PDB file of C-alpha atoms in Angstrom:
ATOM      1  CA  UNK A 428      75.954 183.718 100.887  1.00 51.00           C
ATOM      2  CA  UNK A 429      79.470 185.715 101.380  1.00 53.00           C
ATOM      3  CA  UNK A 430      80.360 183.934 104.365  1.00 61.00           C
ATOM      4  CA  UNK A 431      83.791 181.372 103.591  1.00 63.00           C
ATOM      5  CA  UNK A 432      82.723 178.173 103.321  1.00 63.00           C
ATOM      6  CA  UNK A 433      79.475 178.878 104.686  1.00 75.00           C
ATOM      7  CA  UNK A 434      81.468 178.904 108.232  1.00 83.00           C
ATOM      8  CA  UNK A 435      78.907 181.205 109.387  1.00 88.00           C
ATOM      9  CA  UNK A 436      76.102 177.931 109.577  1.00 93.00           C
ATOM     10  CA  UNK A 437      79.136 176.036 111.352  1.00 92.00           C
ATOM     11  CA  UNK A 438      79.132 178.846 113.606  1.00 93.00           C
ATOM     12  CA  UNK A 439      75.410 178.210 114.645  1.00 94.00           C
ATOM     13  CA  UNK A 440      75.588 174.743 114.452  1.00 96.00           C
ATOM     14  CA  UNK A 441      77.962 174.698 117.338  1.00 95.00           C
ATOM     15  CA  UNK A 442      76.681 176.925 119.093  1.00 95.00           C
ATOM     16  CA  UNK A 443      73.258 174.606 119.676  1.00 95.00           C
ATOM     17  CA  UNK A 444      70.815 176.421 117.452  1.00 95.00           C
ATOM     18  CA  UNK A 445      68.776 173.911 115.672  1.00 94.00           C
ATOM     19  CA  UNK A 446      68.379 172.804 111.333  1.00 94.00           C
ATOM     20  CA  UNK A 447      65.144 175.171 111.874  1.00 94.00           C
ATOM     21  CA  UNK A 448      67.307 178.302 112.911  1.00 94.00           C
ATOM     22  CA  UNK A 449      69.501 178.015 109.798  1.00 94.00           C
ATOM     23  CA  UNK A 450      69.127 179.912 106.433  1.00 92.00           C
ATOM     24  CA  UNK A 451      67.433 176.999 104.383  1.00 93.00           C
ATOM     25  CA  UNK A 452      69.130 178.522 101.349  1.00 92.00           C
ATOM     26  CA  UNK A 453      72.606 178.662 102.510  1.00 91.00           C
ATOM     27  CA  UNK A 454      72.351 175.313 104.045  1.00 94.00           C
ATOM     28  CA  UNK A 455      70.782 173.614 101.740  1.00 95.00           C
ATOM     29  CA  UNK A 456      73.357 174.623  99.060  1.00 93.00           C
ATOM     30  CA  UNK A 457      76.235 173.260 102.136  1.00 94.00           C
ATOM     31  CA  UNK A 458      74.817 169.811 102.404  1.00 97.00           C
ATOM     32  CA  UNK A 459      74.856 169.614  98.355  1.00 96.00           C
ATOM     33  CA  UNK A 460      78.128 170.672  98.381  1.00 96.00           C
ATOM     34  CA  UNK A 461      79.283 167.873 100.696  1.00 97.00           C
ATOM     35  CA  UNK A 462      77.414 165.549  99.076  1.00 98.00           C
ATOM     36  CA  UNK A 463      78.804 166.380  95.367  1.00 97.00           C
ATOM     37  CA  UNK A 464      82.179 165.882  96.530  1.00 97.00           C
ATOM     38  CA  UNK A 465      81.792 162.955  98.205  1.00 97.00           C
ATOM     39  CA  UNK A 466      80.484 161.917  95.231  1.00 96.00           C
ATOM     40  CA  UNK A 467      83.707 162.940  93.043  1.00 95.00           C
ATOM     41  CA  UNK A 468      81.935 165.813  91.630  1.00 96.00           C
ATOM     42  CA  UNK A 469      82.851 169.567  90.522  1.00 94.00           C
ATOM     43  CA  UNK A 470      82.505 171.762  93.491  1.00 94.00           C
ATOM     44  CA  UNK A 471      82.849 175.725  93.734  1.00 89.00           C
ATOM     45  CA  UNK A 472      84.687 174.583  96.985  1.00 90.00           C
ATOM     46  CA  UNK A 473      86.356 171.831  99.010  1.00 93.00           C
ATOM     47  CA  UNK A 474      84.350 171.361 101.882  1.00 95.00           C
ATOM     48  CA  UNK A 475      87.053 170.426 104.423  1.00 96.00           C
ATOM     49  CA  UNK A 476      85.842 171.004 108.122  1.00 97.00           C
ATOM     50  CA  UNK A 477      81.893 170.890 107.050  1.00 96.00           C
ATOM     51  CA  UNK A 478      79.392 170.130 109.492  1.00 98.00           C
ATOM     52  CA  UNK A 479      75.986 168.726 109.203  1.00 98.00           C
ATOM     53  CA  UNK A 480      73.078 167.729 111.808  1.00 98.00           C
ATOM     54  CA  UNK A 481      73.429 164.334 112.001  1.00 98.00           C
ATOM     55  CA  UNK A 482      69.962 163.190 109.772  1.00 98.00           C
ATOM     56  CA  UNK A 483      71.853 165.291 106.862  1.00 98.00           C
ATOM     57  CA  UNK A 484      74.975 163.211 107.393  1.00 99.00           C
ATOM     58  CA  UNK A 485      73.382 160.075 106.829  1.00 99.00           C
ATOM     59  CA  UNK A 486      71.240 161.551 104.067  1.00 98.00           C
ATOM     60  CA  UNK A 487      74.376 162.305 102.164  1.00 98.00           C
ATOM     61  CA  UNK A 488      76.313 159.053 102.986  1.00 98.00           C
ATOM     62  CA  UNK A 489      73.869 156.774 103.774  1.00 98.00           C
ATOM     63  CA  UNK A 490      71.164 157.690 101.411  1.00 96.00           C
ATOM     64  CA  UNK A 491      68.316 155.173 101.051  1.00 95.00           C
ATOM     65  CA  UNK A 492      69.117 154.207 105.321  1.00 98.00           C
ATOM     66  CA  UNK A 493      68.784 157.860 106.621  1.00 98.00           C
ATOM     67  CA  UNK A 494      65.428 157.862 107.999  1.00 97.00           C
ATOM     68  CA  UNK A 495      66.494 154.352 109.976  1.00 98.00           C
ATOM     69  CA  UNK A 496      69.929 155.300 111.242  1.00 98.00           C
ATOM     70  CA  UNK A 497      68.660 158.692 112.543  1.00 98.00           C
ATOM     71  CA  UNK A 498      66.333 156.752 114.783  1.00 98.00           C
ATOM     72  CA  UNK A 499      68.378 153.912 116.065  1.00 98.00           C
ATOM     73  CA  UNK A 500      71.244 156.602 116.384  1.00 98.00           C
ATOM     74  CA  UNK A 501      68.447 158.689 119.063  1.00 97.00           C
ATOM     75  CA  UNK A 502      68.546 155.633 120.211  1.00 97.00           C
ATOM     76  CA  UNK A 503      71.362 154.603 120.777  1.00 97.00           C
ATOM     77  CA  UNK A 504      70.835 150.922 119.244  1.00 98.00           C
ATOM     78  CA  UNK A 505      74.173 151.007 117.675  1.00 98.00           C
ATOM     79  CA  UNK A 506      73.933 147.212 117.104  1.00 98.00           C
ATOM     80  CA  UNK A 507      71.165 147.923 113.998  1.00 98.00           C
ATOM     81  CA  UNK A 508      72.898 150.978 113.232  1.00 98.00           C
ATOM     82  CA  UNK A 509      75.608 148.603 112.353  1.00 98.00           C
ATOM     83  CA  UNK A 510      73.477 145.902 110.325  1.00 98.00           C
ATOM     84  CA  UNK A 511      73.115 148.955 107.786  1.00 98.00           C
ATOM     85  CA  UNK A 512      76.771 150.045 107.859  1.00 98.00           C
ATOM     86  CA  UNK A 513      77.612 145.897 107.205  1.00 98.00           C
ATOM     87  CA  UNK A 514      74.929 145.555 104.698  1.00 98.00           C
ATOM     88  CA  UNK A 515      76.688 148.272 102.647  1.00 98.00           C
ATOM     89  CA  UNK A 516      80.189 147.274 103.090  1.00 98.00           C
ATOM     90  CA  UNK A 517      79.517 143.532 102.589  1.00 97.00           C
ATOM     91  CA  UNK A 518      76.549 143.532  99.932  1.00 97.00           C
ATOM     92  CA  UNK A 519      76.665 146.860  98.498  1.00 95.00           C
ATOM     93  CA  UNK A 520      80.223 147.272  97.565  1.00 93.00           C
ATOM     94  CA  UNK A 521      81.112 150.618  99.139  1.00 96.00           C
ATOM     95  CA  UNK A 522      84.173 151.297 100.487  1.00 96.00           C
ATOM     96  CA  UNK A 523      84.265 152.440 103.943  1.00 98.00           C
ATOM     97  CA  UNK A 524      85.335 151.478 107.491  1.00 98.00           C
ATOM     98  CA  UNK A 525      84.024 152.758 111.217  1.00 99.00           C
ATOM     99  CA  UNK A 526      84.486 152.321 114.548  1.00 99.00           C
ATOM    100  CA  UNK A 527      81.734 153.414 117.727  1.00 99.00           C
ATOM    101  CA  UNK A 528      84.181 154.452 120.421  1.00 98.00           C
ATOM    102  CA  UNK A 529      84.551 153.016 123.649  1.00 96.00           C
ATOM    103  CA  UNK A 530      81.834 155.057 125.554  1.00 96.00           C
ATOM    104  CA  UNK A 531      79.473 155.539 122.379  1.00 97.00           C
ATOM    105  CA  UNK A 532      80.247 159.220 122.371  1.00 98.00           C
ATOM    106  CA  UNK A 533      81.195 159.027 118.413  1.00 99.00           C
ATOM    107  CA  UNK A 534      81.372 157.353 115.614  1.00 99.00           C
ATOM    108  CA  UNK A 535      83.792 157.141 112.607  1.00 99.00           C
ATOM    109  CA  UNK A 536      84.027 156.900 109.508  1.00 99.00           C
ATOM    110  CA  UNK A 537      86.824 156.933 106.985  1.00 98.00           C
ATOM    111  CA  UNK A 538      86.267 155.936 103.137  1.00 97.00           C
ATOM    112  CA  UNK A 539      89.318 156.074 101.336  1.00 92.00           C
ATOM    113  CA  UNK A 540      91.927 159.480 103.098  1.00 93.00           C
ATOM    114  CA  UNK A 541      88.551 161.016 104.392  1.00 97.00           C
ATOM    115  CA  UNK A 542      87.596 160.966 107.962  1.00 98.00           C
ATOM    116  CA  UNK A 543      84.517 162.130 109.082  1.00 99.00           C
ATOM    117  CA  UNK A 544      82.896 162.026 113.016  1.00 99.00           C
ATOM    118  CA  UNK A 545      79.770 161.446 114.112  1.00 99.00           C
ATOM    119  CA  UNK A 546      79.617 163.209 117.601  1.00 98.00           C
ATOM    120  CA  UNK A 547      76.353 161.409 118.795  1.00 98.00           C
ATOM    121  CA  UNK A 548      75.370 163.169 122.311  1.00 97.00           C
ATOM    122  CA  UNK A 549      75.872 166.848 119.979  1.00 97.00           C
ATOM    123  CA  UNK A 550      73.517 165.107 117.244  1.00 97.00           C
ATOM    124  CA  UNK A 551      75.821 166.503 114.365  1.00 98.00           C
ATOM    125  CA  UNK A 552      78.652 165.155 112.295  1.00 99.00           C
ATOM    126  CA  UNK A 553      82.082 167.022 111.052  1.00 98.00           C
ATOM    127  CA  UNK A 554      82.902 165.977 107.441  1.00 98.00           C
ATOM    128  CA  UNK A 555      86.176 165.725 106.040  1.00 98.00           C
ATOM    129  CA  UNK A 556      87.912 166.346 109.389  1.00 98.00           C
ATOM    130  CA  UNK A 557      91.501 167.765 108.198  1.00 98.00           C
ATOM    131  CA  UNK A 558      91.960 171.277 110.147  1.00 96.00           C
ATOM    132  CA  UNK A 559      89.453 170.870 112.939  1.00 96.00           C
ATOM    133  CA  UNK A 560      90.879 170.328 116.392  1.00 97.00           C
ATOM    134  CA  UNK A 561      90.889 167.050 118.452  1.00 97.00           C
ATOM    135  CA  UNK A 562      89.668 167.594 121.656  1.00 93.00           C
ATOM    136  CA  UNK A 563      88.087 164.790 123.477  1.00 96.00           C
ATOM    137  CA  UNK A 564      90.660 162.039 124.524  1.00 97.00           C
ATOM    138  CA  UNK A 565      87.781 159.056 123.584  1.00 98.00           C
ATOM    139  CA  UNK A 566      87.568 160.779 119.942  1.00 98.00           C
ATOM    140  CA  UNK A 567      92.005 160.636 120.146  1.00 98.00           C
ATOM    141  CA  UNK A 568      91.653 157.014 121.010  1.00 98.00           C
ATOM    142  CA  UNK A 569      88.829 155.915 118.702  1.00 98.00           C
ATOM    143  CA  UNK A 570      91.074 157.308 115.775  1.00 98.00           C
ATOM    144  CA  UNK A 571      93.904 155.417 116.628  1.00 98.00           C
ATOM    145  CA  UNK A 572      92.246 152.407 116.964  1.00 98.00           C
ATOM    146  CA  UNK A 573      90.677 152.911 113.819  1.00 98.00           C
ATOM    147  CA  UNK A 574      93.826 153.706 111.714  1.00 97.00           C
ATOM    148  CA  UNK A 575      95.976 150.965 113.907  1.00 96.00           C
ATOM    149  CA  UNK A 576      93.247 148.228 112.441  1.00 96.00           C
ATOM    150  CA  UNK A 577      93.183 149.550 108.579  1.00 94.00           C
ATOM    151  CA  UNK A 578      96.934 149.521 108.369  1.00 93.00           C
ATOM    152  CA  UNK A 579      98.972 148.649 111.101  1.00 90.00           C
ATOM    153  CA  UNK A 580      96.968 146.083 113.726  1.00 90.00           C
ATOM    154  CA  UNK A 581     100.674 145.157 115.750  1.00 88.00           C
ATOM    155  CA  UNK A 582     101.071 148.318 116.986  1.00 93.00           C
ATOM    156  CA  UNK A 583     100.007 148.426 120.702  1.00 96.00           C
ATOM    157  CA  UNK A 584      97.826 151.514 121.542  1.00 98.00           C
ATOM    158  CA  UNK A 585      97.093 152.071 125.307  1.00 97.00           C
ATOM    159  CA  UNK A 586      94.644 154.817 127.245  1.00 97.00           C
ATOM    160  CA  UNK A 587      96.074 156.747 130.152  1.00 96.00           C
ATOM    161  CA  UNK A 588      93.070 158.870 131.374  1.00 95.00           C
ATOM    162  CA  UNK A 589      92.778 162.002 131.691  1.00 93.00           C
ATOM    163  CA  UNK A 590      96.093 162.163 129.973  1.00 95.00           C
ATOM    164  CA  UNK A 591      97.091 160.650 126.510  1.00 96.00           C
ATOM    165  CA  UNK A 592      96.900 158.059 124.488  1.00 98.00           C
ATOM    166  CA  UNK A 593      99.998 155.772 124.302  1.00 98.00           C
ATOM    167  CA  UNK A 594     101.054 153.950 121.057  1.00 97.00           C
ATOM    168  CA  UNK A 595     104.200 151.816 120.535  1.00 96.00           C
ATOM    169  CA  UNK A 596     105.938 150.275 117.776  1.00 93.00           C
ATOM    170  CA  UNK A 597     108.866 148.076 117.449  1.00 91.00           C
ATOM    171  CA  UNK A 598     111.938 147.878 114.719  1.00 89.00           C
ATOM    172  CA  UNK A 599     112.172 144.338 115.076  1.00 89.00           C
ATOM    173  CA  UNK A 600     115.938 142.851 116.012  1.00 90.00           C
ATOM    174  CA  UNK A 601     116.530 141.289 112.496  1.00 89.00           C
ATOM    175  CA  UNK A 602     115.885 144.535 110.947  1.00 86.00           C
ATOM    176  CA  UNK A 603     117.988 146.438 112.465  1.00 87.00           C
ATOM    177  CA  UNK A 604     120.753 144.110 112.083  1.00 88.00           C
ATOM    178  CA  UNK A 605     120.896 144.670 108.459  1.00 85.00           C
ATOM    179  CA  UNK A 606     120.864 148.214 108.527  1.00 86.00           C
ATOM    180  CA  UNK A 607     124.518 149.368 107.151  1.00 84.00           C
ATOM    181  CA  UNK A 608     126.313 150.834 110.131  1.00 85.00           C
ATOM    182  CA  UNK A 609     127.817 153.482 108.070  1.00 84.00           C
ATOM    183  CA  UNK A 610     126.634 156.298 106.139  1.00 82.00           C
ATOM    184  CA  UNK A 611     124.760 154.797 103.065  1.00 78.00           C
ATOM    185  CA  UNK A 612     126.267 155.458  99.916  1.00 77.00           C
ATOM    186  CA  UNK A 613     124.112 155.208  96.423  1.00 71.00           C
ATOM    187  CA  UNK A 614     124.057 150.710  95.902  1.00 66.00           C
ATOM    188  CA  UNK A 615     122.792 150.934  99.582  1.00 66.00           C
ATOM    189  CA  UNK A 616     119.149 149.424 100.645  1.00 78.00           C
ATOM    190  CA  UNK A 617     116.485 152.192 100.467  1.00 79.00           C
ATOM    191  CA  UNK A 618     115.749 151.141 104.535  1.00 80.00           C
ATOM    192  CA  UNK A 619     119.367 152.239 105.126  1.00 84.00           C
ATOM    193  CA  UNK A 620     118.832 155.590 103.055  1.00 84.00           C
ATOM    194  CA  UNK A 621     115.742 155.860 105.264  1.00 84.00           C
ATOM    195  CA  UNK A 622     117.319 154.975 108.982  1.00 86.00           C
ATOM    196  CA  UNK A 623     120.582 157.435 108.355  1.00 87.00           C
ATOM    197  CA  UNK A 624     118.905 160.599 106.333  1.00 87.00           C
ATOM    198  CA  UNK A 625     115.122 160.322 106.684  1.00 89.00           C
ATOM    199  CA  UNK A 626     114.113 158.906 109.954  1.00 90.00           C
ATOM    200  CA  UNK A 627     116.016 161.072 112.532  1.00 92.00           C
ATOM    201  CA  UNK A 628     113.554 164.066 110.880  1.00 94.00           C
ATOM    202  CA  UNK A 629     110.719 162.189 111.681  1.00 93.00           C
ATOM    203  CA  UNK A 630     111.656 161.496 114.799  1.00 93.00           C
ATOM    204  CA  UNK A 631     111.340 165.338 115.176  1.00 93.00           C
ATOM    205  CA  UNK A 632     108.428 165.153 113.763  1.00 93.00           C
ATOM    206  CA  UNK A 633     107.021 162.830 116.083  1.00 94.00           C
ATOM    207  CA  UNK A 634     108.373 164.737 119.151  1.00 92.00           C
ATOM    208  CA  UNK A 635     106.460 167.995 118.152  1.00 91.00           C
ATOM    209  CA  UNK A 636     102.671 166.239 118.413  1.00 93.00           C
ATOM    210  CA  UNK A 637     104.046 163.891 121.324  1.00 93.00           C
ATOM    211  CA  UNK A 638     103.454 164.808 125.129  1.00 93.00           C
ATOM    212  CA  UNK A 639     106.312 162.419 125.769  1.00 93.00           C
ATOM    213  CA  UNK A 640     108.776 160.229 123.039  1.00 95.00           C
ATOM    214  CA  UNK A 641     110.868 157.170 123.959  1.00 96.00           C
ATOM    215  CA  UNK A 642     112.949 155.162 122.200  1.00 94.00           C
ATOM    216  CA  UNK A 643     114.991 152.042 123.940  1.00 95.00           C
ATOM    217  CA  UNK A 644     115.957 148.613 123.420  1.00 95.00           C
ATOM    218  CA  UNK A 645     113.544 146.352 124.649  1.00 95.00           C
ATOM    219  CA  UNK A 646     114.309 143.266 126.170  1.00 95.00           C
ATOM    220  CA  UNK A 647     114.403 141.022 122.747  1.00 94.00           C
ATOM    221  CA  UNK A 648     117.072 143.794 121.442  1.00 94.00           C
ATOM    222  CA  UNK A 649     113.989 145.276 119.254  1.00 92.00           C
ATOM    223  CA  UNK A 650     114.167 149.552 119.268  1.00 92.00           C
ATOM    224  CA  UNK A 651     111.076 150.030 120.855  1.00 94.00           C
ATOM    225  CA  UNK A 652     109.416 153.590 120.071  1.00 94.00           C
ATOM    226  CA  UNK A 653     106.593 154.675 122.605  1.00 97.00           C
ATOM    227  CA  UNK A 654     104.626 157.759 121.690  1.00 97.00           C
ATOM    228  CA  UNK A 655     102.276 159.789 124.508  1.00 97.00           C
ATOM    229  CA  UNK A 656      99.921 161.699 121.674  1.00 97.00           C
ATOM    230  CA  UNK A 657      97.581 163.459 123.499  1.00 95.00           C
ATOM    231  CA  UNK A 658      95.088 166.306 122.190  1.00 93.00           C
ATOM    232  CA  UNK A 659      97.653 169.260 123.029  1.00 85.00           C
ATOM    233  CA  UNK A 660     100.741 168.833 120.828  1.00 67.00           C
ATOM    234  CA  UNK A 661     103.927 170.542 121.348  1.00 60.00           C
ATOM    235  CA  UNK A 662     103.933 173.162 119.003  1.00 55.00           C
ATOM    236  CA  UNK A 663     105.502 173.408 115.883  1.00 51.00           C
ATOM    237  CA  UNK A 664     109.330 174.693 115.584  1.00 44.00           C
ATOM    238  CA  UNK A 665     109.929 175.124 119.135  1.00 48.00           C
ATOM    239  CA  UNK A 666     106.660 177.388 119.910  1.00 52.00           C
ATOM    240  CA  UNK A 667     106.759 178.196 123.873  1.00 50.00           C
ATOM    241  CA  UNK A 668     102.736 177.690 123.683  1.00 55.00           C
ATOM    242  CA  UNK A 669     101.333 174.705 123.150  1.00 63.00           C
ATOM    243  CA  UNK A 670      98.784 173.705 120.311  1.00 79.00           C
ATOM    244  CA  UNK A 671      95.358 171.511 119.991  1.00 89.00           C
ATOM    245  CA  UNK A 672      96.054 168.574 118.101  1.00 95.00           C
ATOM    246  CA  UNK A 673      94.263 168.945 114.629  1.00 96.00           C
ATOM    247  CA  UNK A 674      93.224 165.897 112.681  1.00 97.00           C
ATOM    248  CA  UNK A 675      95.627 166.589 109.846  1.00 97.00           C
ATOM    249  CA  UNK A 676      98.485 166.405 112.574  1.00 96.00           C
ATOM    250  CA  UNK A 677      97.428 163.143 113.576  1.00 96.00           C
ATOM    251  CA  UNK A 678      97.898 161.897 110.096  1.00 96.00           C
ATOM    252  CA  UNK A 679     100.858 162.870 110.306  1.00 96.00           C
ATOM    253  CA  UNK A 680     101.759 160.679 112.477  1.00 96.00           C
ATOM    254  CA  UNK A 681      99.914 157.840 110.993  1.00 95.00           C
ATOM    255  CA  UNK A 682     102.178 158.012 107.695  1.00 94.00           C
ATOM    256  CA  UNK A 683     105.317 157.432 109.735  1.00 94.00           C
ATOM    257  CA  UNK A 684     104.117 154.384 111.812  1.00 93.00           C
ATOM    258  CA  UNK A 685     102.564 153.478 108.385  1.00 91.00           C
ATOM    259  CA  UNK A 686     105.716 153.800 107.145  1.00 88.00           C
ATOM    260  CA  UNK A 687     107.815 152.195 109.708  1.00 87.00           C
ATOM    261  CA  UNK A 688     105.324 149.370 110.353  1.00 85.00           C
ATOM    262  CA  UNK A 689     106.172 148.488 106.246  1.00 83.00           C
ATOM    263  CA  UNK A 690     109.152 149.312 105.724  1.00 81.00           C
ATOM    264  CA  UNK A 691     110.614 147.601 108.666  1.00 80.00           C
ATOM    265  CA  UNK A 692     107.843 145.470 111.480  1.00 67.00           C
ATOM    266  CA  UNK A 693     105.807 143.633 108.154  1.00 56.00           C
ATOM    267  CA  UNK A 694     108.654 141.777 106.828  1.00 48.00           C
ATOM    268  CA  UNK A 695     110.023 139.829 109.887  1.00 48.00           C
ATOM    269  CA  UNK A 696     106.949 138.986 111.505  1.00 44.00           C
TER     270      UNK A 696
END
């Protein structure tokens, strides 16, 4: 019970012992936490990084289904699997969105800021990824994908194997046309305010979780920004070693395409 945030039944979890080899106590009290909080209740902690077998998962988000999406997840009949998650979203007015990667290794889910991953071959799920490490380039992809369809579906995304993922967005012509050539002063647009004082930062920001950043004029006179993320970043303020890409760093991210995509793409298409 003194272990932080339970990580010792993480610990075992990972390590391939089974639901019987856990402390039913400890773990029982885990999945109860998860499940209070995803239902917007008081918790003694924030169970960020939380791992369940996958039958718990469903138990907790899928309550009512478990029993059935346990078995077509072992499987592998994603297509019924699916019936359930469209059944809820379309008839049973929760809020969530997933995606079954390209080679079925996970699933995801995200309902509302919160991600959480099935990882289907391992038979367990990581809830509330924030912290956790990325490390399988499908898993990169799949998250990509799922965020480029929620909020940002022109933005090209593109899989080099073995290697990265590659995503690229465009500041359309006409935009950047009306951006004031000179230092903003206070009447000025907020995009100008962003382009001159706000964006170069970012662009930093973007370099430091991005294998490779390029930014051109593309043959329509667009400024073309072309990302390599893949699941070793950089490092943060100029760190000789490099770093696993965490979840929370890929967010990152995500807000400033978000942002640019808004801000800049959305109004002249």
């Amino acid at each position: 019970p003194m272990c932080y945030h339970r990580f010792l039944l993480a610990l075992r979890l990972l390590n391939g012992l089974g639901i019987e080899d856990q402390p039913e106590f400890c773990y029982g009290v885990h999945k109860d936490i998860i499940f209070r909080d995803f239902r917007n209740k008081t918790v003694i902690y924030k169970p960020n990084d939380a791992y369940l077998y996958l039958i718990d998962f469903f138990d907790v988000f899928f309550h009512g289904d478990y029993r059935k999406l346990n078995k077509f997840f072992s499987k592998k009949d994603f297509k019924e699997a699916n019936k359930i998650f469209d059944d809820r979203i379309n008839n049973r007015d929760e809020h969530f969105q997933y995606l079954l990667t390209d080679e079925k290794e996970f699933m995801l889910f995200k309902y509302d800021e919160k991600i959480h991953v099935a990882f289907i071959k391992e038979n367990y799920a990581l809830c509330n990824a924030n912290r956790e490490n990325i490390t399988d380039l499908e898993l990169l992809l799949g998250l990509c994908k799922l965020f480029a369809r929620i909020y940002f579906p022109e933005i090209k995304l593109k899989l080099i194997p073995n290697d990265c993922v590659e995503i690229k967005t465009i500041i359309p012509k006409e935009a950047l046309q009306k951006i004031s050539p000179t230092e903003p002063t206070e009447e000025d647009s907020k995009r100008d305010k962003y382009i001159w004082n706000v964006f170069p930062s970012e662009l930093d920001t973007l370099s430091q979780f991005s294998k490779e950043i390029n930014i051109y004029l593309d043959k329509k006179k667009n400024l073309a920004i072309r990302l390599h993320i893949g699941i070793e970043s950089e490092g943060i303020l100029n760190q000789s070693k490099r770093m696993l890409l965490r979840y929370r760093d890929l967010r990152l991210i995500f807000n400033i395409l978000y942002r640019l995509y808004n801000d800049f793409y959305i109004l002249h298409i």
